[in-house]
Amino acid sequence: MSIPPSLPSRSAIRSASKSNAKRKPGRRGWRRIFSLKWILLGLLGMFLLGVAAFGVAYATTDIPKPNELANAQASIIYYSDGKTEMGRISEVNRESVPLTKIPLHVQRALLAAEDRTFYQNSGFSPSGIGRSVVVALRGGPTQGGSTITQQYVKNYFLTSDRTITRKAKEFIISIKIDQQESKNTILANYLNTIYYGRGATGIQTAAKAYFGVDASRLTVAQGALLASVIRGPQFYDPDLGPKQKASATARVNYVLDGMVTQGWLSAAERARTTFPKTLPQAKVSKAGTIGFVIHEVRTELATKLGLSVTEIDRGGLRITTTINRQAQAAAVKAVNDNMPTEKEAPKLHVGLTAIKPGDGAIVAMYGGKDYTGQPNSSTDAIMQGGSTFKVFGLLAALQKDISTKTKFDGRSPQYFPEFKDSTSKIPLIAKGGVKNFGSGSGEQFGKIDLRKATAHSVNTVFAQLNIKLADGGTRATGVYDAAILAGLPKDTAGLGTNMNNILGTASPHVIDMANAYATIAAQGQKATPYLIVKVTSANGGIDYKVKKQLTPAFDKKVTADVTDAMTQVVENGTGVGARALGRPAAGKTGTTNNTEAVWFDGFTPQLSAAVGIYKNLGHDEVTVKNGDVISSGDTPVDIWTAFMKGALKGQKVIDFPKRPGVGDSPVPTPTTAPPTAPTPAPTTHPPAPKPTTPTSPNHQTMRSPR
């Protein structure tokens, strides 16, 4: 076969090689030779330095004592003083057992899942470490591939941070442990210290938590499931939901197939093995009111700090919260002393949240009598806001320079085309009618300003205000925007631009109303609520301090005028019971359609608190056993006042800013004629009766009452 003409012949190649050998290198050739020489020397130097550095690191790295970390793994929550313990997220629940008490098939299931060459390797996986280092240098996600020895070191001795330094330390300690301890000892320690979820650390407590049996009685299938959940209990515990069940099933199949591949399980036995049945996850019971706070702490640890369930449950965290012990005790006492009993009012729930204005710290939270996994009445339950939303109407009005001394017609009922609702079965509403609180036609008022209308929660006045804010339009964006600016989430149920939004058709959470009112108390400074001040971990891997999120929302003059109007509610209006607090206070009562929820939200300069009461998730009338309707001006005000007394005990009394009078100048003021000769008093027209604060329940069957 001939060589193609485009390629040189073998003889030509040989002759060229000989001539090149005799030829001396040119200037460029010498440069290349010296460059290669220095590169090789540099690589050799780096290798020698690396070996030396490794030798120093190996000699100076000690194996930590495992009990030092094991004893500090319970995560503890503290009150705001950072010293008084509130509770523990998860006690370390571990009962060690010798390897001889753990069935061989359970041990092999773990090896099939995590490290099939455990008894052959030297305690580390070079390829796994190499992948982790490369990915870490590139800033990529965490890589697996660790041996059981490495996992034992990582989970039991070291921090959970994902740095190259930690990987190097893990590598050195893994080698040392593999040299100093037997494989059986390492495996036993691993099985007794790994976290399985459900608060169970170690194989013995895990066997009881998942199957109700001793570890010595675990079946092949049960062992395969426990070997699966250690990868991430929140992802593989089948009791958590269908997604976790599917993931667990796939992982168990992987483990069982691996056992067959390794010769640890026969094909026939594999065919007979089915997914094991687990016990329902044990529920927390009788955790008291503080259980709701602990649950919210867990949620914030996960959402704001990005911690996993495993890190939260066994990370040895020390968590300082914003909860003031005195205020929390006052919240519990206020509810216990003022709420009807279960016999008097079954299925009645109350939520209370208090927030520090201009800061966002949640000072107290009452979510229910006893945390058993039920919804938190402060953070989960939603209920129509009722007349508490009239405050957002005031904020919107003052932003447009509409003075709180502006007068409107307070007659009842009144009919407005903008309020027509053809879908309503109630004739008054269908025709666009709005009615004040009270029987029959409702309370009657003449021309009154917004301050008095706020004090007595006059629906017809606020309906006219919303029409004025819309300025000829059909969408009430003013109240909507003011509510969001104050702190209500945009996704608040029912929050829209319908014209009757000023009467409280939206359904917020109690915590959201407390925060929105805190913005007013803080003279327009909005804060994002938070529950955790700082977090540290026993191993030093976590050191978190809150960064407060503050945003200017309203002008100080606007909030000062709104505060002034809200003080009228306490001084001589629907919330007059709050005068018993004995210090300057501002607030607003609120009752929804058919009295399905009643509120009182208010503040002092130092503290904002919202109280909401509802029945059967806000679908039933809030009544007590004798059929009497609970009034927003009674029970919610009583709870709020009692709480604020206890929470503020010992604190200085502070006055609100004076009313600046935004938009007052265009408001007509009555002129006083110069003194003249006395005129006989008229005898034909008696003076008009003054409206009085109602003593009957604040119940309104049309739109939003008080």
Short mmCIF file of N, CA and C in Angstrom, two decimals, residues 56 100-101 117 162 181 269 279 442 490 576 641 665 681:
data_model
loop_
_atom_site.label_atom_id
_atom_site.label_comp_id
_atom_site.label_asym_id
_atom_site.label_seq_id
_atom_site.Cartn_x
_atom_site.Cartn_y
_atom_site.Cartn_z
N VAL A 56 2.56 19.07 58.04
CA VAL A 56 2.34 19.94 59.19
C VAL A 56 0.88 19.87 59.65
N THR A 100 -23.30 -5.28 67.79
CA THR A 100 -23.80 -6.66 67.86
C THR A 100 -25.32 -6.71 68.01
N LYS A 101 -25.94 -5.59 68.46
CA LYS A 101 -27.39 -5.53 68.61
C LYS A 101 -28.09 -5.02 67.34
N THR A 117 -17.83 0.28 49.65
CA THR A 117 -16.44 -0.18 49.83
C THR A 117 -15.91 0.18 51.22
N ARG A 162 -19.32 24.60 53.98
CA ARG A 162 -18.91 23.91 52.75
C ARG A 162 -17.66 24.56 52.16
N GLU A 181 -9.00 3.59 64.73
CA GLU A 181 -10.19 2.87 65.15
C GLU A 181 -10.52 1.77 64.14
N GLU A 269 -35.22 -13.01 47.91
CA GLU A 269 -35.61 -12.21 49.07
C GLU A 269 -35.90 -10.77 48.66
N LEU A 279 -44.93 4.32 61.35
CA LEU A 279 -45.86 4.93 62.30
C LEU A 279 -46.09 6.39 61.93
N GLY A 442 -80.08 52.76 61.57
CA GLY A 442 -78.73 53.01 62.05
C GLY A 442 -78.62 54.34 62.76
N LYS A 490 -49.14 42.50 49.78
CA LYS A 490 -49.96 42.70 48.59
C LYS A 490 -50.91 41.54 48.35
N VAL A 576 -63.68 53.28 73.98
CA VAL A 576 -63.49 54.06 75.19
C VAL A 576 -62.98 53.23 76.36
N THR A 641 -56.30 46.20 76.31
CA THR A 641 -55.97 47.09 77.42
C THR A 641 -55.23 46.34 78.51
N SER A 665 -56.24 74.39 56.16
CA SER A 665 -56.49 75.75 55.66
C SER A 665 -57.68 75.87 54.72
N ALA A 681 -83.52 83.33 73.85
CA ALA A 681 -83.29 81.99 73.29
C ALA A 681 -84.54 81.50 72.61
#
